[in-house]
mmCIF file of C-alpha atoms in Angstrom:
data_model
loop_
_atom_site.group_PDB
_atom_site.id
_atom_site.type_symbol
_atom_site.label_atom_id
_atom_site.label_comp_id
_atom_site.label_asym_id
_atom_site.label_seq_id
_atom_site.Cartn_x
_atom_site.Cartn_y
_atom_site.Cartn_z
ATOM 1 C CA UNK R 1 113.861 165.299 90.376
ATOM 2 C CA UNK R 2 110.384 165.457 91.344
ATOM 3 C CA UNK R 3 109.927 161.880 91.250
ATOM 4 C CA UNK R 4 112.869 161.363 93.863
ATOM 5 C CA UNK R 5 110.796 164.570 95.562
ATOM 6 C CA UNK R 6 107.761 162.346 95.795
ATOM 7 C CA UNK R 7 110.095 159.127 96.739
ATOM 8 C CA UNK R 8 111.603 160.822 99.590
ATOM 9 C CA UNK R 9 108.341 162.161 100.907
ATOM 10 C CA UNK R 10 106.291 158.452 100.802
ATOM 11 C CA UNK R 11 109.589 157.340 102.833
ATOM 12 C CA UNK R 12 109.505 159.615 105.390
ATOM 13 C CA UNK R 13 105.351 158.937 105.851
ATOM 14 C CA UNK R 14 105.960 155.711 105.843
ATOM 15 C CA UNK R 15 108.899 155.425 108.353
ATOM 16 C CA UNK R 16 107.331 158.459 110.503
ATOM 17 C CA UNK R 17 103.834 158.120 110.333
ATOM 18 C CA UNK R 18 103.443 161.040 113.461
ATOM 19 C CA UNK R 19 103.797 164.104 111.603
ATOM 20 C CA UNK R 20 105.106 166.486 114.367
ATOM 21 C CA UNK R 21 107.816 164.010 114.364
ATOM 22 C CA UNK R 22 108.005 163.548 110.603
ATOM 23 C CA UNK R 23 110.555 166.441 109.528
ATOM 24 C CA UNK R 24 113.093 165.142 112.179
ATOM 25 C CA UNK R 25 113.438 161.827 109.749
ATOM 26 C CA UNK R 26 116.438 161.924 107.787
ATOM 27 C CA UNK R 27 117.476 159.119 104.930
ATOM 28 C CA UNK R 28 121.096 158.905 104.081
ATOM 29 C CA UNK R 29 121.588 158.371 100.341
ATOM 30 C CA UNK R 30 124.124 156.854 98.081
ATOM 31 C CA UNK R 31 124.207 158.396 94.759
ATOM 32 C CA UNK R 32 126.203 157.485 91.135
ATOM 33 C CA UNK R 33 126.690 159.621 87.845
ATOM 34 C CA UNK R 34 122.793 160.999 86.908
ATOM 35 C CA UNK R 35 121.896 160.469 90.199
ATOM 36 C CA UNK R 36 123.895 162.790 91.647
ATOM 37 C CA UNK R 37 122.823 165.190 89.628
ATOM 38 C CA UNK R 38 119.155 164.574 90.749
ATOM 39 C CA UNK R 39 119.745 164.616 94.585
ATOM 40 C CA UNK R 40 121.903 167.539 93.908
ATOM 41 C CA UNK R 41 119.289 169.849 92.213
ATOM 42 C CA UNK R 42 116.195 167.859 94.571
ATOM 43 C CA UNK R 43 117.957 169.748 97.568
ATOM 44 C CA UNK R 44 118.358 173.055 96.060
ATOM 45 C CA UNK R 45 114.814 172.768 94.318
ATOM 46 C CA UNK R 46 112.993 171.528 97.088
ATOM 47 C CA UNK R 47 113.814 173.591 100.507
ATOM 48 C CA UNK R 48 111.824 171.229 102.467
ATOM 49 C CA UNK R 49 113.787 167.795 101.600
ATOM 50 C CA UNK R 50 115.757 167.324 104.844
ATOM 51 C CA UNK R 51 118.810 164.162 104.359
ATOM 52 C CA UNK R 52 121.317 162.594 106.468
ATOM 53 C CA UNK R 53 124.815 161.676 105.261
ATOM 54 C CA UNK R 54 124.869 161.846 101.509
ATOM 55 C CA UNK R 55 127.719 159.704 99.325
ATOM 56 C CA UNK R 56 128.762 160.868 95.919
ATOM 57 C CA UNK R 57 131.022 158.545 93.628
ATOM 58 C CA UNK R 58 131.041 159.525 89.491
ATOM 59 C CA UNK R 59 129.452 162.750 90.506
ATOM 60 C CA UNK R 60 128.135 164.841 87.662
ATOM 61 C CA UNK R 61 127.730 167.771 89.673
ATOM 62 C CA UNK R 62 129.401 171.326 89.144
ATOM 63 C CA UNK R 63 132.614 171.272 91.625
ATOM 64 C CA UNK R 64 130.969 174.914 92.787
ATOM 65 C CA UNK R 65 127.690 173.393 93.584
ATOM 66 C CA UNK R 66 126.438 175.400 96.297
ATOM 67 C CA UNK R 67 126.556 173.370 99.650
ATOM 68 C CA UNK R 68 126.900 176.542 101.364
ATOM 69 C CA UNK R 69 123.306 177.160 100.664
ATOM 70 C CA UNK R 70 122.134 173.512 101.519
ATOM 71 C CA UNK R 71 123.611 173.391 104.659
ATOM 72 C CA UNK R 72 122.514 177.073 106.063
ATOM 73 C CA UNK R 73 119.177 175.450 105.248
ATOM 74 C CA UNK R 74 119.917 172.490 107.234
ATOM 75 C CA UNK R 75 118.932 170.249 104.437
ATOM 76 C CA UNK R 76 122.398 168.443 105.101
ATOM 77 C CA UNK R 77 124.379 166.599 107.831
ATOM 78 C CA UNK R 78 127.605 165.942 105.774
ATOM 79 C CA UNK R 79 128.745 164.734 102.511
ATOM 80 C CA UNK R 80 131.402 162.190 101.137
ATOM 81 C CA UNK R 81 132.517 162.669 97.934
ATOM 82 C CA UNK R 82 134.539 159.832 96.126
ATOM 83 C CA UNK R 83 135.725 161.120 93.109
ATOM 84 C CA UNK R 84 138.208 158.993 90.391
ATOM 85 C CA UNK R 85 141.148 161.047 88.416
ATOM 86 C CA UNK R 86 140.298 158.335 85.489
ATOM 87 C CA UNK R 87 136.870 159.542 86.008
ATOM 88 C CA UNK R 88 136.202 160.573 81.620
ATOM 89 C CA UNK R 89 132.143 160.884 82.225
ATOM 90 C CA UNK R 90 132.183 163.162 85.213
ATOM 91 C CA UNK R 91 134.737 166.032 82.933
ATOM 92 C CA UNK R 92 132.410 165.239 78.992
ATOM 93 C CA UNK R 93 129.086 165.286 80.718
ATOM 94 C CA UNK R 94 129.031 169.715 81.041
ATOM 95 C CA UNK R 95 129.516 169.674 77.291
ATOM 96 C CA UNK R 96 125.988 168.062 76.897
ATOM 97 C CA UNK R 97 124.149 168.379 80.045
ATOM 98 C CA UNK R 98 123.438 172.174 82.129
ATOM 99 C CA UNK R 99 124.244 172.877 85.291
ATOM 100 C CA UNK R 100 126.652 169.781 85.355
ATOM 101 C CA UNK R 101 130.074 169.416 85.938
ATOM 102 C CA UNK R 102 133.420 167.625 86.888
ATOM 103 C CA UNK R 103 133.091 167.170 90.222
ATOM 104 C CA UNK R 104 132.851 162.951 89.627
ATOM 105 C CA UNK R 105 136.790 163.487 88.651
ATOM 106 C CA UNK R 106 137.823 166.856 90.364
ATOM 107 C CA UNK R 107 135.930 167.191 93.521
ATOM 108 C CA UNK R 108 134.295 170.128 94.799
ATOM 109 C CA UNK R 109 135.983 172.814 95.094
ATOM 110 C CA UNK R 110 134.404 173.725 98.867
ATOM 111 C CA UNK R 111 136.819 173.165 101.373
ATOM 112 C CA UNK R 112 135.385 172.336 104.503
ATOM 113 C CA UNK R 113 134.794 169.758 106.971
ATOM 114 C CA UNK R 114 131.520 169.130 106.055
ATOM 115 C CA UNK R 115 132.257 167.732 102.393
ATOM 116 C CA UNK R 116 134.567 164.834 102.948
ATOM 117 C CA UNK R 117 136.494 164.859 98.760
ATOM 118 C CA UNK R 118 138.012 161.451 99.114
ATOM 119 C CA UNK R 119 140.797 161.268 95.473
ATOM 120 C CA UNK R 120 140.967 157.805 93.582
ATOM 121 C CA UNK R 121 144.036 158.121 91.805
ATOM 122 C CA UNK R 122 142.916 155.096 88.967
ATOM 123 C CA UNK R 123 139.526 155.263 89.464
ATOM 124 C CA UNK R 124 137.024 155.380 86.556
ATOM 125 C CA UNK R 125 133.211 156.432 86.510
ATOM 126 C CA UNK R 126 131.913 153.205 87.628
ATOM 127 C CA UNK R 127 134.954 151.508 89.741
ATOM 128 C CA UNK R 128 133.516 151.956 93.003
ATOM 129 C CA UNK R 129 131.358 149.272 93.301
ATOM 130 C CA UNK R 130 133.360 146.861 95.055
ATOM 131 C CA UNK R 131 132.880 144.924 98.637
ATOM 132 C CA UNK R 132 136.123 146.078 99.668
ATOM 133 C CA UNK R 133 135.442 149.693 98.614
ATOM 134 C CA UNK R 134 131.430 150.092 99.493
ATOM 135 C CA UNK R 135 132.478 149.283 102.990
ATOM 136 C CA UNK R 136 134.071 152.145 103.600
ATOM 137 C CA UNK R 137 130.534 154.109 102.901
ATOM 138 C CA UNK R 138 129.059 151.715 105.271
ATOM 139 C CA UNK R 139 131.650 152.671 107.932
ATOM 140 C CA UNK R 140 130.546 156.740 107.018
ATOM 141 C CA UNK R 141 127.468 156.257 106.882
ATOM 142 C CA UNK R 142 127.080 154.501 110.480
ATOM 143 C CA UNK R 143 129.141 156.930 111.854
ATOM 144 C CA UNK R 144 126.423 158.895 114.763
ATOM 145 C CA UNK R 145 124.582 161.908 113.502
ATOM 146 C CA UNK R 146 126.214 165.096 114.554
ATOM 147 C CA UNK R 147 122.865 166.619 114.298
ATOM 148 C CA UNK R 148 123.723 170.452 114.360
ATOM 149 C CA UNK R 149 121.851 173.288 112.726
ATOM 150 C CA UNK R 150 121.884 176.879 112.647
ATOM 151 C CA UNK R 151 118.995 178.769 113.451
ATOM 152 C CA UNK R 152 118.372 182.829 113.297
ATOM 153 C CA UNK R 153 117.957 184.951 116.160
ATOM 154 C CA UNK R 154 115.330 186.429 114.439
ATOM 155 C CA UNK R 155 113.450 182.594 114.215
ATOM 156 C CA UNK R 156 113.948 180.935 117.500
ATOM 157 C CA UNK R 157 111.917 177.305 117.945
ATOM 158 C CA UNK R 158 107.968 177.713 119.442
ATOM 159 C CA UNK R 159 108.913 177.940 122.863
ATOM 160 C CA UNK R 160 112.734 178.921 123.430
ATOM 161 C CA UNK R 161 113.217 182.645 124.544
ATOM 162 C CA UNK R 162 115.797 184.398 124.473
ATOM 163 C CA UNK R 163 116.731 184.082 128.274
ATOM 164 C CA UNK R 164 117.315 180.010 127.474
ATOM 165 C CA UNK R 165 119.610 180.976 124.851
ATOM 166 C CA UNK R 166 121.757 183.512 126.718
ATOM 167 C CA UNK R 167 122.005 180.976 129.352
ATOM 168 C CA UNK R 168 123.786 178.507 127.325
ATOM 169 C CA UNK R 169 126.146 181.332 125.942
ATOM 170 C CA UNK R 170 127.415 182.770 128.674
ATOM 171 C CA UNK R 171 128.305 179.096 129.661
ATOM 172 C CA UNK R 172 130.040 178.680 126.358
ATOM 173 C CA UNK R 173 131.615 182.261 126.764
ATOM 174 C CA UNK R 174 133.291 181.344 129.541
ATOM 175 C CA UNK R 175 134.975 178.160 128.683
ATOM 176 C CA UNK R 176 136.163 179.606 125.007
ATOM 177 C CA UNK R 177 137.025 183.330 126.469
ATOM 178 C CA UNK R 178 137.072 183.407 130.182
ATOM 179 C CA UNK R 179 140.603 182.465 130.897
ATOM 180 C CA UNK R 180 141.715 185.313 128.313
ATOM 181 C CA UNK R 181 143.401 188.875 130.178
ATOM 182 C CA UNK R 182 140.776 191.647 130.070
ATOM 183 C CA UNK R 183 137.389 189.364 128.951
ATOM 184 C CA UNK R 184 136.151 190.337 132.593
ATOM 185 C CA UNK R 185 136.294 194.349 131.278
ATOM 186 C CA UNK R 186 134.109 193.863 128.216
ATOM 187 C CA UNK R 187 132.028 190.914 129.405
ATOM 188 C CA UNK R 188 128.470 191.779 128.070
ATOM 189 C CA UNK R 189 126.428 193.155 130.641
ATOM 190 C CA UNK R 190 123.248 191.169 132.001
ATOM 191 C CA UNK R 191 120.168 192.142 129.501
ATOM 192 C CA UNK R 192 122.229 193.765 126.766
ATOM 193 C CA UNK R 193 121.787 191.411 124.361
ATOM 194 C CA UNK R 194 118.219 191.262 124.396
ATOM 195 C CA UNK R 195 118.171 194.896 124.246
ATOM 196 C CA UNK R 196 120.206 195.085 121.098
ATOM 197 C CA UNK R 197 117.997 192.459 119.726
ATOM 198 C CA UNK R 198 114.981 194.802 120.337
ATOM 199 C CA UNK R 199 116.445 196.899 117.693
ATOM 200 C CA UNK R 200 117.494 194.147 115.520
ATOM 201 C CA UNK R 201 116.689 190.918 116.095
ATOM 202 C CA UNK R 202 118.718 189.302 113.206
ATOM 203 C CA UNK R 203 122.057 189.640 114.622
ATOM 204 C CA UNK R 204 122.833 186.266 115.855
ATOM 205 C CA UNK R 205 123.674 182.614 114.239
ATOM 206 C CA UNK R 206 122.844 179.916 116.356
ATOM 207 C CA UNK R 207 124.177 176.564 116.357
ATOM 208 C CA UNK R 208 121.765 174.050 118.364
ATOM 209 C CA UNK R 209 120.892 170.531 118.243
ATOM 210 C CA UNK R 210 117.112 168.699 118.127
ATOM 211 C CA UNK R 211 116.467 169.321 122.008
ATOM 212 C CA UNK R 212 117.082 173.327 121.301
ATOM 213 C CA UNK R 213 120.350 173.771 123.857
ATOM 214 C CA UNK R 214 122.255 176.099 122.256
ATOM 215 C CA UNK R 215 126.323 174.620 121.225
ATOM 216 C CA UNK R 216 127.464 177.619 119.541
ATOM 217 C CA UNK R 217 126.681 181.187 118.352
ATOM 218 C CA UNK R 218 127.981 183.825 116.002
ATOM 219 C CA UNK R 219 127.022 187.592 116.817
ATOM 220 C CA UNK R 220 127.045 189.951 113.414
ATOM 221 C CA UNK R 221 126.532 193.198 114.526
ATOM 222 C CA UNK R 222 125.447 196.040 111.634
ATOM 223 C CA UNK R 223 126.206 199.285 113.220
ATOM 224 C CA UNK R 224 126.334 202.860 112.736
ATOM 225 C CA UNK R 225 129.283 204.018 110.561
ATOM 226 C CA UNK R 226 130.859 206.313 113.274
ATOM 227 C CA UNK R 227 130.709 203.146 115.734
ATOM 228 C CA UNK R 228 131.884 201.079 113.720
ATOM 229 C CA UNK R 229 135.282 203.038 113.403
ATOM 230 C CA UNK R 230 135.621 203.335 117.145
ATOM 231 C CA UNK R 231 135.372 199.717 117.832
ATOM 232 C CA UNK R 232 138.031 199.155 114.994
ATOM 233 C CA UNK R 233 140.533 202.242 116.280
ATOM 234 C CA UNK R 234 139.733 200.403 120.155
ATOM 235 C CA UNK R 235 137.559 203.666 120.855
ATOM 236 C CA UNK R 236 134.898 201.831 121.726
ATOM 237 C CA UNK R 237 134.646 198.295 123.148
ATOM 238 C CA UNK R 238 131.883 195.522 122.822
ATOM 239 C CA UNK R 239 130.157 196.366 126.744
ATOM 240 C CA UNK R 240 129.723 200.284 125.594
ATOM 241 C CA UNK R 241 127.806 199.622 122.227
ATOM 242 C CA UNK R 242 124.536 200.564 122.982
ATOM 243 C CA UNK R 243 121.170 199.307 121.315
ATOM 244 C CA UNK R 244 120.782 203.220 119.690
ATOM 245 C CA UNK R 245 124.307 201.952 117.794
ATOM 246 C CA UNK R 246 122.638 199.243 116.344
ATOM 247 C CA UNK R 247 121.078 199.905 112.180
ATOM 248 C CA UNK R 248 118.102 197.760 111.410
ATOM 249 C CA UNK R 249 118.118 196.152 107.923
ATOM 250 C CA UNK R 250 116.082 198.522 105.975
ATOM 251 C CA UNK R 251 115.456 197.638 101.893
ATOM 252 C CA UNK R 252 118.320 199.578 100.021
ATOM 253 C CA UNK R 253 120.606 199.995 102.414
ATOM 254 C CA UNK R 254 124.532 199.203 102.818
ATOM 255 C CA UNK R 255 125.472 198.320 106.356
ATOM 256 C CA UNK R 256 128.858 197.950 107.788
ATOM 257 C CA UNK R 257 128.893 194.672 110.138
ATOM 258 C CA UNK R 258 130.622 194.154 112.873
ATOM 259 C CA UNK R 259 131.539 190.329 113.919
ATOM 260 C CA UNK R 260 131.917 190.648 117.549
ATOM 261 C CA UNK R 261 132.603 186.690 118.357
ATOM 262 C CA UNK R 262 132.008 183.063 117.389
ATOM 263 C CA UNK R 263 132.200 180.686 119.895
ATOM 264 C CA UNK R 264 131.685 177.237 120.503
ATOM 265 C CA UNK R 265 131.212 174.801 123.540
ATOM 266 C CA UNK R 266 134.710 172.862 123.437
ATOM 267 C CA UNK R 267 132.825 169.619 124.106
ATOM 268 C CA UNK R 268 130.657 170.354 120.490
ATOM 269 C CA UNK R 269 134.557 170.288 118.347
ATOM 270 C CA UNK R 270 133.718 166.687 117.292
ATOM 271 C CA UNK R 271 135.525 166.634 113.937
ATOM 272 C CA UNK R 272 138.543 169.032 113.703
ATOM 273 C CA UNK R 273 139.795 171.906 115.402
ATOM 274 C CA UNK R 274 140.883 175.468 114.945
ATOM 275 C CA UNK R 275 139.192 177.176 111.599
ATOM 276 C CA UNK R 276 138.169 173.809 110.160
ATOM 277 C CA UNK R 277 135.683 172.783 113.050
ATOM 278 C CA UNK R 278 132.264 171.831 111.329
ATOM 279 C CA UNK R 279 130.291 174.139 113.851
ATOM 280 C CA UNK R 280 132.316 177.132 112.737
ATOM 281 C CA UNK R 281 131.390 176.322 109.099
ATOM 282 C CA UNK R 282 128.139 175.749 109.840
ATOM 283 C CA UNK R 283 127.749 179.045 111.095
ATOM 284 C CA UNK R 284 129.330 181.040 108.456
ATOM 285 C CA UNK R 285 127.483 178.764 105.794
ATOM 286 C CA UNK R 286 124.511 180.434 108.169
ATOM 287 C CA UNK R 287 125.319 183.810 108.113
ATOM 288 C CA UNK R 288 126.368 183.889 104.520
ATOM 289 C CA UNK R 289 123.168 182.381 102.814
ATOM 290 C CA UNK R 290 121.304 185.550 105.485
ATOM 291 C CA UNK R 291 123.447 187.879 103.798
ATOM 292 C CA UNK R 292 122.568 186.535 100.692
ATOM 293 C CA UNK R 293 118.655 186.775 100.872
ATOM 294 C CA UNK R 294 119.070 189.918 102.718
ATOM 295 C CA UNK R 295 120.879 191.164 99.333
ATOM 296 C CA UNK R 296 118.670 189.372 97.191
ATOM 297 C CA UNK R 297 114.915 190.108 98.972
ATOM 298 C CA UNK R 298 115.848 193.407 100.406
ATOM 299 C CA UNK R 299 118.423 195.069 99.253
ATOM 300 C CA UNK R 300 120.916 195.261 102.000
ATOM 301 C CA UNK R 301 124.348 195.091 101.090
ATOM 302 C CA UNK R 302 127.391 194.936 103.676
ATOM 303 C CA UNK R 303 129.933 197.743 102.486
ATOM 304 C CA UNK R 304 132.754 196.843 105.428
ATOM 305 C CA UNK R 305 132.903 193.561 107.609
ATOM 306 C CA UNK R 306 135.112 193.964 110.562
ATOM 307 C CA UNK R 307 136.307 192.384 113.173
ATOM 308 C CA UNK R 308 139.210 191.837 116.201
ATOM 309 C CA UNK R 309 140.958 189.339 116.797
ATOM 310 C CA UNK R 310 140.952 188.236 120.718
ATOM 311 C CA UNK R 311 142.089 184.520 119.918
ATOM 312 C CA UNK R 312 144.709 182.418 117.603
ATOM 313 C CA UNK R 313 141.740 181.031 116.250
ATOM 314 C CA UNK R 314 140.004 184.531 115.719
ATOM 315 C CA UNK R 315 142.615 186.059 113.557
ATOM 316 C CA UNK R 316 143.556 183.415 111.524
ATOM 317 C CA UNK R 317 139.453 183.126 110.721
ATOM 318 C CA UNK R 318 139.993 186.675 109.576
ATOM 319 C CA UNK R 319 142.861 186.464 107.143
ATOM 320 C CA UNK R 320 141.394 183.410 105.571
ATOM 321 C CA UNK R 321 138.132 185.578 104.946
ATOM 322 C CA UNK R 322 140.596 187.694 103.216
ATOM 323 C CA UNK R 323 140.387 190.637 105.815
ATOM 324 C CA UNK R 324 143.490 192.827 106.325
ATOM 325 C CA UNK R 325 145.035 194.656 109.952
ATOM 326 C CA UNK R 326 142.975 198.070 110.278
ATOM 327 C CA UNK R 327 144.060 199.224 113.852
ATOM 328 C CA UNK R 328 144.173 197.430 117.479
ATOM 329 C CA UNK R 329 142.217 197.883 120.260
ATOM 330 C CA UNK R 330 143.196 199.379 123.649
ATOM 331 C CA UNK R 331 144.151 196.127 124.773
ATOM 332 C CA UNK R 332 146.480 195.554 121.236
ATOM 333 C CA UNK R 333 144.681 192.496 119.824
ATOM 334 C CA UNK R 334 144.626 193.213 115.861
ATOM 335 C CA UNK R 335 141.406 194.661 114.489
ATOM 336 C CA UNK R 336 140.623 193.508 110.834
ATOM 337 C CA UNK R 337 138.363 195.506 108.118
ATOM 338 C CA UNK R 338 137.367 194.142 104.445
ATOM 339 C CA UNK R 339 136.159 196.967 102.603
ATOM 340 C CA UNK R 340 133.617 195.287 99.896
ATOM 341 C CA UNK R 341 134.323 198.683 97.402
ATOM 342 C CA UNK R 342 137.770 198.496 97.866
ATOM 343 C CA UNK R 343 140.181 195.368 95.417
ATOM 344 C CA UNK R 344 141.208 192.796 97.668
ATOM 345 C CA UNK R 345 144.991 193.128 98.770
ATOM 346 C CA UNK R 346 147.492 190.384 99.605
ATOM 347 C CA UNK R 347 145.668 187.455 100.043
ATOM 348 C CA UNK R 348 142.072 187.024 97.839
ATOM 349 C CA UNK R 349 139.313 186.775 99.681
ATOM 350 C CA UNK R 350 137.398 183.385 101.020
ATOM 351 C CA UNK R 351 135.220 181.604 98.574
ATOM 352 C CA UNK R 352 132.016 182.092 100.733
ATOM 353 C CA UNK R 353 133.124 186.268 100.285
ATOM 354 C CA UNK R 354 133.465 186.166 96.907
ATOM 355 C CA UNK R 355 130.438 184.549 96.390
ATOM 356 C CA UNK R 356 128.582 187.410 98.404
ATOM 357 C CA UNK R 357 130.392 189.669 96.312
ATOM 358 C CA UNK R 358 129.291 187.677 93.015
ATOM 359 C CA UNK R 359 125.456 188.281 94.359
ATOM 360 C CA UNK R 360 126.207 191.870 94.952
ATOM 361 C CA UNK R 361 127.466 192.752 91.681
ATOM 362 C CA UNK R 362 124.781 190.891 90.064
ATOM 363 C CA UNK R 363 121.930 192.679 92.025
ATOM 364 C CA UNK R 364 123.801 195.669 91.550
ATOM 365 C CA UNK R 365 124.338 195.347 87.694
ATOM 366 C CA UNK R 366 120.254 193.873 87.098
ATOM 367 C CA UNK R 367 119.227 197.067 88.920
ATOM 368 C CA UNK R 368 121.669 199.398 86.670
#
């Protein structure tokens, strides 16, 4: 792994030899067998190795590899994954190897936009290496760069303010929400958003580009316990919670965290749309991995995650998260709650929750 580390960085020198421009260089790589298992574990070793468009064929990897991590970190622009059913090497090589797995002959089990599993029905471990087969990587891998990345409200690029980014969203609110009945009663007021970031300015998910204009946003909100039950019973809508309703992540804490929207520009839906839009998994891939470290460095654990539902898109977002109906607001759109203490009911949660709830009950046990 290192020495692919060391590879990758006398590329990037040597292709970009202006360092302020150097991290913006991005090699695509195809890997096979063993050396998908080193550009795998490269990535989540080595934060600061930034690729393209990665292709996978005989892929020793585990099919839970954690992309979700990779991509919050913006190491990755996408990932194709050919894996063969015949594939014998990919499904023996966990027995003798760690932190391997059958994802050569399975796939990964991630669903999402972003990791392209393409099934060979007769396929072996080594039967992609044909003309009429390697073009189709080509053909990927020329594909232009959707070059997204989410970035922390708390950690906005040397010389964006907030006022640049509210510009852009309130653009992007209005095309995604404006035409909806009663978004003109709750519209945010002017300045409200930079006051509630005064309390805490890690509530927002950011999805921009290299030139810093903003595409798409997600707004988490962790607030008090009492507000967070109004805005679920419709006692209190998004325009009336003040910055005093706001809780600041403080070590040792559980939080209940409200999502009050995710939007994107519609002209930024390049790949699919509804709930499988690469922006809206990038942004969930963003908040998760936060919610992670915050767990992990800090302490903080979210006991309920709620939410209304205002679109098509909205709800359906929250019953694949595995959140259930908990109340309406004034205007009847379904609010939804997932209680983290509570067993799941109906349908299980999302793999990206049960993952948070994985690192919780590990913290939780390690500190028992």
């Amino acid at each position: 792994m290192e020495a692919f580390y060391n590879w990758y960085i006398d590329v990037r020198e040597r292709k970009e030899p202006n360092p302020k421009r150097r991290n913006q260089f991005r090699p695509s790589v195809v890997a096979h067998s063993f050396g998908t298992y080193i550009v795998g574990h490269a990535l989540r070793t080595f934060e600061d190795m930034s690729l393209g468009k990665i292709v996978l064929c005989g892929s020793i990897l585990p099919r839970d590899f954690d992309w979700v991590s990779i991509f919050a970190r913006n190491q990755v622009i996408e990932v194709r994954n050919d894996y063969g059913v015949d594939d014998m090497w990919s499904r023996v090589t966990r027995r003798i190897v760690k932190e391997t797995g059958s994802s050569g002959a399975n796939g990964f089990s991630m669903t999402s936009p972003l990791v392209q599993n393409r099934r060979f029905e007769y396929f072996g471990h080594s039967d992609y290496f044909r003309r009429g087969h390697y073009e189709q990587w080509i053909k990927f891998l020329e594909e232009p760069l959707v070059r997204f990345r989410t970035v922390r409200s708390s950690d906005l690029p040397k010389g964006v303010t907030w006022d640049n980014i509210v510009h852009y969203s309130r653009i992007i609110d209005k095309l995604v929400y404006g035409q909806l009945e009663h978004y003109g009663d709750v519209a945010i007021p002017n300045g409200l958003s930079g006051r509630w970031l005064g309390i805490n300015p890690d509530i927002y998910t950011l999805l921009m580009d290299q030139t810093h204009r903003v595409h798409g946003y997600l707004n988490a909100m962790p607030l008090k316990a009492e507000v967070f039950d109004e805005v679920l019973s419709g006692l209190r809508t998004d325009d009336n919670i003040k910055p005093t309703d706001i809780v600041t992540y403080t070590d040792g804490t559980e939080i209940d965290l409200y999502l009050m929207s995710i939007a994107i520009h519609p002209e930024s839906r390049h790949l699919c749309e509804g709930v499988d839009q690469s922006g809206l998994h990038r942004l969930m891939y963003g908040l998760i991995h936060r919610l992670e470290v915050l767990a992990r460095e800090h302490r903080v654990f979210v006991k309920r995650l709620g939410a209304v539902g205002w679109t098509d898109e909205g709800r359906r977002l929250c019953e694949i998260l595995g959140m259930r109906e908990h109340g309406a607001d004034r205007f009847k759109h379904p609010a939804y709650l997932l209680d983290f203490s509570e067993p799941s009911h109906g349908v299980p949660p999302h793999r990206l929750i049960r993952n948070l709830q994985n690192v919780y009950s590990e913290l939780r046990g390690r500190r028992e």
